[in-house]
Amino acid sequence: MSKEQVEVYDFQEFKINIKKHDPKLNPFKQVQLLGTFTAKNGVTKTVEGFCDSQDGSLYRLRFMPDQVGKYNFEVTLLQNGKTQKTAGTFEAIASSRKGVLRLDKDHPWHFKFDNGDHYFWNSTTAYWMLGLKNEAEILASIDRLAGYGINRIRVAINGRAHGGERWNEPTVVESNNFTFKLNPWLAENQDDLDAPNFDVTRFEVGHWQKLDRLLAHCRERGIIVSIIFYVDGLDHACDPFKKANMGKEDEQMYYAYAAARYSAYENIMWDIANEYHLFRTPEWADQMGSFLKSKDPYNHLISVHGRADFPFRKSPWVDVVMYQSWDECGGYDFMMNAKRLQEETGRILPAINEEYGYEGHYPPWGCGATAAKEGPDGRSGLNRSQLAWEICVTGSNKPPVKRPNTVQVLVKIPVGMDQWPGQSQNDHAEVLQNTERCF
């Protein structure tokens, strides 16, 4: 146990060192670490631990307390048919942490934290942040975004691309400082774009530890991280399971490992796949969304990133209805219709247009008058800000006026890796801050 006392919404961590580990065992698949934690009011949570070394010599288990007071715990290690247990107590003390982001039960179009604070959704995309090899650059990027008022970023665990030309950004390339090849599993050939030969039963621990440090820094800067399991899984070797093995044991282990490792962070939410429709089925999304929700003892928000339709409006595992509708086609009218469709289900959930186009970024996809126009009449900072404003306004028709800070918005600073080349940021950054202050 790392601490006798831990702040509420921080996590208590247990480290288990295995002195004599069996090299024949797969430590990620054939060893189980479980913890049960009981609060003073009698509520008990069971959480899973995870292997944090390639050779199986180190395991960790993390638990996030959500109330002040004493907790009783029992931690159990199961391996080689043997059971080892330890038990004890620790104290959770009051803190200024906000806790997990939830749906606002009183105003279900919107969000608030466990501590009651409301949340103005001000998000950006940074899929390949883990591709930065110098972690000081990752931390500096996070600090820069926090300075703009960004409070949510989208980060991928897994993705593979040849270069930025995939998104019509040819100047973003592989280099000594950056890679498009993310390796969440052990691979025979990590640098091979199409044939890394992943062993999907063993995780590349260093990669996951890097995301740990990213999450921890975001937590201190007040940024929620939407953890994405696949970025464009149709590309190259991003998807080692393919449709033949989708949703089966090994892919489930991938999702379960992420839940065991990261659920104790207060500042996360889950995105089961980016562009799921390009390489998976709606049935798979329902299966894996339900599975991941069952593995998260803290019930962080969960959704899936797709396109201009969202077929999961009634799915019990979904907490946020997330769209991708670019340019004018994703503005005021689109969002009002999205909210109407959700209301017709009888279950109100927040509706977010998670991607509506980036300033100065002109891939061949898009919709509306500015989609293919480069320059001041196209995807300029002003044009993107106007769209953001339209989206903001659609969120203001439900909550009471006295609580305007419950309005939702998605405003993009193109950060890729963390920044699209050539972006002029100053005016857009000011718009982000002014939008947040207004709403």
XYZ file of C-alpha atoms in Angstrom:
439
model
C 0.000 0.000 0.000
C 1.459 3.349 -1.027
C -0.109 5.611 1.631
C -1.792 5.420 5.032
C -3.925 8.376 3.953
C -5.102 9.266 0.461
C -7.189 12.161 -0.799
C -10.708 11.461 -2.006
C -10.632 11.024 -5.829
C -6.909 10.355 -5.786
C -6.038 6.667 -5.841
C -4.506 4.261 -3.393
C -1.988 2.014 -5.121
C -0.847 -1.440 -4.079
C 2.413 -2.807 -5.500
C 2.983 -6.554 -5.484
C 6.518 -7.722 -6.239
C 6.807 -11.343 -7.330
C 10.209 -12.700 -6.342
C 9.755 -16.106 -7.916
C 7.578 -15.735 -10.973
C 7.021 -18.681 -13.271
C 8.459 -17.824 -16.716
C 6.031 -20.282 -18.289
C 3.062 -18.191 -17.180
C 1.751 -15.315 -19.240
C 1.596 -12.630 -16.505
C -1.034 -10.644 -18.394
C -3.371 -13.561 -18.888
C -2.728 -16.274 -16.316
C -2.374 -14.270 -13.106
C -5.240 -12.464 -11.392
C -5.083 -9.631 -8.858
C -8.291 -8.520 -7.145
C -9.112 -6.031 -4.433
C -12.260 -5.421 -2.418
C -12.714 -2.081 -0.675
C -15.438 -1.290 1.838
C -16.258 2.265 2.897
C -17.563 3.237 6.316
C -21.144 3.225 4.976
C -20.785 -0.427 3.969
C -20.550 0.118 0.209
C -18.067 -2.334 -1.328
C -16.252 -2.097 -4.650
C -14.238 -4.835 -6.330
C -11.393 -3.743 -8.601
C -8.895 -5.597 -10.754
C -5.139 -5.135 -10.791
C -2.739 -5.395 -13.712
C 0.738 -6.571 -14.580
C 3.203 -3.693 -14.870
C 6.355 -5.503 -15.965
C 7.195 -7.545 -19.030
C 8.470 -10.467 -16.972
C 5.620 -10.654 -14.453
C 7.672 -9.477 -11.487
C 5.472 -6.455 -10.666
C 1.713 -5.997 -10.348
C -0.291 -2.959 -9.332
C -3.821 -2.427 -8.103
C -5.406 1.019 -7.889
C -8.475 2.130 -5.987
C -10.079 5.582 -6.031
C -12.060 6.412 -2.854
C -15.102 8.627 -3.320
C -15.932 9.455 0.290
C -14.097 10.584 3.400
C -13.377 8.030 6.106
C -11.858 4.657 6.784
C -11.743 1.945 4.140
C -11.190 -1.736 4.808
C -9.498 -3.649 2.032
C -8.529 -7.152 1.038
C -6.164 -7.786 -1.880
C -5.896 -11.269 -3.400
C -3.292 -12.622 -5.819
C -4.112 -15.802 -7.735
C -1.338 -17.601 -9.623
C -0.233 -21.170 -10.231
C -3.258 -22.444 -8.353
C -2.140 -20.598 -5.220
C -3.905 -17.787 -3.397
C -2.168 -15.060 -1.421
C -4.043 -12.390 0.526
C -3.371 -9.241 2.460
C -5.836 -7.039 4.320
C -5.849 -3.760 6.179
C -7.257 -0.255 6.373
C -6.474 3.226 5.138
C -8.126 6.612 5.499
C -9.536 8.787 2.736
C -9.286 12.482 3.545
C -11.076 15.512 2.103
C -9.597 17.152 -0.973
C -10.273 19.856 -3.536
C -10.461 17.326 -6.371
C -13.665 17.410 -8.401
C -14.092 13.685 -8.884
C -15.456 11.844 -11.903
C -17.397 13.681 -14.608
C -21.028 12.531 -14.655
C -24.299 13.293 -16.359
C -26.225 16.002 -14.543
C -29.295 14.218 -13.196
C -31.224 17.478 -12.848
C -30.255 18.737 -16.323
C -29.434 15.570 -18.295
C -28.359 17.379 -21.465
C -25.327 18.433 -19.466
C -22.562 17.357 -17.110
C -21.261 17.916 -13.636
C -18.537 16.494 -11.423
C -18.944 14.368 -8.326
C -18.359 17.440 -6.163
C -21.268 19.262 -7.836
C -19.256 21.596 -10.070
C -20.635 22.037 -13.568
C -18.571 21.395 -16.675
C -18.209 23.461 -19.838
C -17.065 20.976 -22.501
C -14.130 22.632 -24.282
C -12.313 19.906 -26.155
C -9.671 19.252 -28.776
C -8.125 16.333 -30.636
C -4.581 15.086 -30.010
C -4.753 11.510 -31.288
C -1.009 11.025 -31.637
C 0.222 12.718 -28.480
C 1.807 9.428 -27.400
C 3.801 9.536 -30.631
C 5.931 12.352 -29.226
C 9.132 10.666 -28.099
C 10.274 13.455 -25.796
C 7.843 13.404 -22.889
C 8.772 16.968 -21.963
C 7.043 17.968 -25.212
C 3.932 16.052 -24.171
C 3.804 17.880 -20.850
C 4.439 21.241 -22.523
C 1.644 20.549 -25.032
C -0.752 19.774 -22.200
C 0.248 22.974 -20.408
C -0.318 24.994 -23.581
C -3.786 23.536 -24.057
C -4.690 24.141 -20.428
C -3.646 27.760 -20.922
C -6.236 28.051 -23.695
C -8.987 26.797 -21.417
C -9.073 23.336 -22.992
C -10.478 20.853 -20.469
C -10.712 17.690 -22.569
C -8.365 16.061 -25.081
C -8.792 12.992 -27.267
C -5.767 10.677 -27.089
C -5.266 7.282 -28.738
C -3.722 4.208 -27.160
C -3.379 2.539 -30.539
C -2.891 3.696 -34.117
C -0.588 3.287 -37.121
C -0.195 5.602 -40.072
C 2.401 6.234 -42.747
C 2.333 9.977 -42.235
C 0.235 13.090 -42.072
C -0.769 12.829 -45.709
C -3.426 10.418 -44.446
C -5.197 13.586 -43.268
C -3.913 15.858 -46.039
C -1.100 17.161 -43.814
C 2.033 15.976 -45.672
C 4.477 18.000 -43.570
C 3.769 15.873 -40.490
C 6.128 12.920 -40.857
C 8.010 10.269 -38.940
C 11.147 11.687 -37.335
C 13.590 11.190 -34.503
C 11.143 13.059 -32.280
C 7.807 11.652 -33.429
C 6.227 8.417 -34.632
C 2.877 7.442 -36.079
C 3.427 3.838 -34.955
C 1.931 3.209 -31.518
C 2.630 -0.181 -29.941
C 0.293 -1.182 -27.101
C 1.313 -4.847 -27.485
C 4.678 -6.555 -27.666
C 5.781 -6.737 -31.279
C 8.454 -8.616 -33.154
C 8.948 -5.603 -35.426
C 7.773 -2.427 -33.706
C 8.891 -0.188 -36.554
C 7.195 -2.178 -39.300
C 4.067 -0.294 -40.304
C 2.152 -3.231 -41.736
C 3.696 -6.300 -40.099
C 4.683 -5.606 -36.484
C 3.499 -9.126 -35.583
C 1.861 -8.144 -32.329
C 1.497 -10.667 -29.519
C -1.948 -9.522 -28.421
C -1.701 -11.509 -25.181
C 1.224 -9.414 -23.890
C 1.242 -5.656 -23.472
C 4.150 -3.293 -24.148
C 4.328 -1.953 -20.607
C 6.461 1.090 -21.407
C 3.799 2.399 -23.789
C 1.099 2.130 -21.132
C 3.333 3.740 -18.508
C 3.793 6.691 -20.844
C 0.027 7.158 -20.948
C -0.009 6.947 -17.136
C 2.251 9.978 -16.965
C 0.150 11.850 -19.518
C -3.024 11.177 -17.526
C -1.407 12.234 -14.272
C -0.278 15.560 -15.729
C -3.678 16.197 -17.304
C -5.306 15.482 -13.951
C -3.236 18.195 -12.289
C -4.105 20.646 -15.095
C -7.839 19.948 -14.918
C -8.037 18.168 -18.273
C -10.168 15.099 -18.951
C -8.648 12.584 -21.358
C -10.921 10.676 -23.703
C -9.040 7.397 -24.134
C -9.467 6.024 -27.663
C -8.766 2.333 -28.269
C -8.329 2.581 -32.050
C -7.623 5.498 -34.360
C -8.799 4.484 -37.819
C -8.525 0.763 -37.200
C -8.810 0.017 -40.902
C -5.335 1.425 -41.502
C -2.195 -0.689 -41.693
C -1.722 -2.991 -38.663
C -3.750 -0.922 -36.212
C -6.276 -3.742 -35.784
C -4.553 -7.074 -35.097
C -7.865 -8.825 -34.382
C -9.746 -8.068 -37.593
C -13.400 -8.946 -37.936
C -12.656 -12.655 -37.581
C -11.598 -12.168 -33.951
C -13.366 -8.973 -32.991
C -14.987 -9.060 -29.579
C -13.317 -12.327 -28.620
C -11.171 -13.087 -25.581
C -7.965 -11.373 -26.658
C -9.660 -8.147 -27.698
C -11.635 -8.169 -24.471
C -8.328 -8.486 -22.604
C -7.143 -5.292 -24.312
C -10.130 -3.337 -23.013
C -10.007 -4.973 -19.587
C -6.322 -4.111 -19.159
C -7.021 -0.450 -19.917
C -9.889 -0.408 -17.436
C -7.805 -2.039 -14.702
C -4.929 0.350 -15.299
C -6.690 3.689 -15.805
C -10.139 3.566 -14.193
C -8.801 4.920 -10.903
C -7.936 8.219 -12.577
C -10.761 10.661 -11.982
C -10.072 12.544 -15.233
C -10.830 10.005 -17.950
C -13.653 8.963 -20.202
C -13.761 6.128 -22.728
C -14.111 6.091 -26.517
C -14.280 2.477 -27.652
C -13.075 3.318 -31.183
C -12.533 6.192 -33.567
C -14.335 5.767 -36.905
C -15.704 2.412 -35.706
C -17.905 2.084 -38.796
C -14.880 1.730 -41.073
C -13.685 -1.534 -39.530
C -16.299 -2.827 -37.078
C -20.046 -3.369 -36.827
C -22.696 -1.709 -34.647
C -23.154 -5.059 -32.907
C -19.474 -5.046 -31.961
C -19.785 -1.525 -30.566
C -22.705 -2.581 -28.398
C -20.798 -5.636 -27.198
C -17.546 -3.848 -26.364
C -19.245 -0.790 -24.930
C -21.191 -2.989 -22.538
C -18.081 -5.016 -21.720
C -15.962 -1.959 -20.969
C -18.667 -0.447 -18.788
C -18.778 -3.690 -16.785
C -15.018 -3.438 -16.192
C -15.014 0.142 -14.897
C -16.003 0.177 -11.199
C -16.289 3.990 -11.208
C -18.597 4.289 -14.210
C -16.676 6.902 -16.193
C -18.483 8.343 -19.198
C -18.327 6.157 -22.297
C -19.215 6.533 -25.959
C -17.954 5.805 -29.483
C -16.820 8.190 -32.209
C -18.469 7.742 -35.575
C -20.154 9.975 -38.097
C -23.278 12.073 -38.658
C -25.543 9.270 -37.462
C -25.414 7.696 -34.013
C -27.204 4.318 -33.905
C -26.653 3.811 -30.176
C -29.022 6.433 -28.777
C -30.896 3.787 -26.780
C -27.916 1.620 -25.826
C -27.628 1.372 -22.024
C -23.837 1.623 -22.085
C -23.808 5.002 -23.856
C -23.481 8.155 -21.741
C -22.753 10.743 -24.444
C -24.156 10.880 -27.985
C -21.141 11.797 -30.119
C -21.321 12.894 -33.737
C -18.894 13.796 -36.488
C -20.467 16.254 -38.910
C -18.161 18.680 -40.661
C -18.522 22.329 -41.540
C -21.932 23.990 -41.872
C -23.611 20.591 -41.990
C -22.672 20.152 -38.329
C -23.823 23.516 -37.043
C -26.965 24.825 -35.378
C -29.593 22.950 -37.415
C -27.718 19.666 -37.176
C -27.340 19.879 -33.416
C -30.950 20.897 -32.833
C -32.069 17.883 -34.856
C -29.649 15.636 -32.943
C -31.182 16.756 -29.672
C -34.688 16.215 -31.059
C -33.825 12.656 -32.106
C -32.400 11.924 -28.687
C -35.419 13.375 -26.922
C -37.688 11.111 -28.975
C -36.025 8.045 -27.431
C -37.304 9.065 -24.005
C -33.744 9.105 -22.655
C -32.000 12.465 -22.534
C -28.225 12.375 -23.068
C -25.781 15.148 -23.969
C -25.261 15.502 -27.728
C -21.789 16.528 -28.913
C -20.477 17.228 -32.411
C -17.007 15.947 -31.667
C -15.464 16.827 -35.027
C -16.723 19.586 -37.278
C -13.517 20.513 -39.090
C -10.218 22.130 -38.220
C -8.857 25.582 -38.868
C -6.583 25.635 -41.898
C -7.078 21.921 -42.518
C -8.456 20.768 -45.879
C -8.822 17.013 -46.265
C -11.127 15.850 -49.073
C -14.028 15.204 -46.739
C -16.358 17.875 -45.461
C -19.749 19.392 -46.082
C -21.127 22.808 -46.876
C -19.979 26.000 -48.509
C -16.595 26.252 -46.795
C -15.588 22.601 -47.035
C -13.143 22.914 -49.929
C -12.332 26.626 -49.843
C -8.866 27.388 -48.628
C -8.103 30.810 -47.249
C -10.178 33.354 -45.353
C -13.502 32.176 -46.770
C -12.904 28.544 -45.907
C -11.921 26.861 -42.676
C -10.545 29.987 -41.079
C -10.314 30.544 -37.350
C -13.297 32.890 -37.578
C -15.375 30.364 -39.506
C -14.568 27.562 -37.057
C -15.355 29.855 -34.144
C -18.723 30.733 -35.661
C -19.534 27.040 -35.906
C -18.463 26.548 -32.307
C -20.759 29.369 -31.296
C -23.691 27.770 -33.123
C -23.051 24.531 -31.263
C -22.860 26.393 -27.960
C -26.171 28.066 -28.579
C -27.981 24.764 -29.134
C -27.004 23.731 -25.632
C -28.588 26.801 -24.091
C -32.216 25.969 -24.816
C -32.684 23.510 -21.963
C -30.914 24.546 -18.748
C -32.200 27.442 -16.648
C -30.662 30.817 -17.397
C -29.188 31.119 -13.924
C -26.865 28.199 -14.714
C -25.478 29.002 -18.157
C -22.193 27.265 -17.471
C -23.863 23.926 -18.150
C -23.872 24.590 -21.906
C -21.797 22.130 -23.941
C -19.477 22.959 -26.796
C -16.708 21.458 -28.819
C -14.111 23.981 -29.914
C -11.072 22.713 -31.766
C -7.534 23.924 -31.643
C -5.932 21.707 -34.250
C -3.255 19.987 -32.240
C -1.724 17.083 -33.799
C 0.261 15.741 -32.644
C -0.444 18.558 -31.173
C -0.713 21.224 -33.706
C -1.577 21.325 -37.366
C 1.245 23.039 -39.262
C 0.873 26.661 -40.185
C -1.890 27.334 -37.678
C -2.295 30.901 -36.518
C -3.491 30.387 -32.977
C -3.736 33.688 -31.144
C -7.171 34.830 -32.292
C -8.639 31.342 -31.994
C -7.215 30.897 -28.512
C -8.826 34.145 -27.426
C -12.147 32.985 -28.872
C -11.907 29.776 -26.844
C -11.392 31.701 -23.651
C -14.127 34.234 -24.423
C -16.593 31.482 -25.315
C -15.995 29.763 -22.010
C -16.383 33.011 -20.073
C -19.617 33.823 -21.909
C -21.315 30.507 -21.332
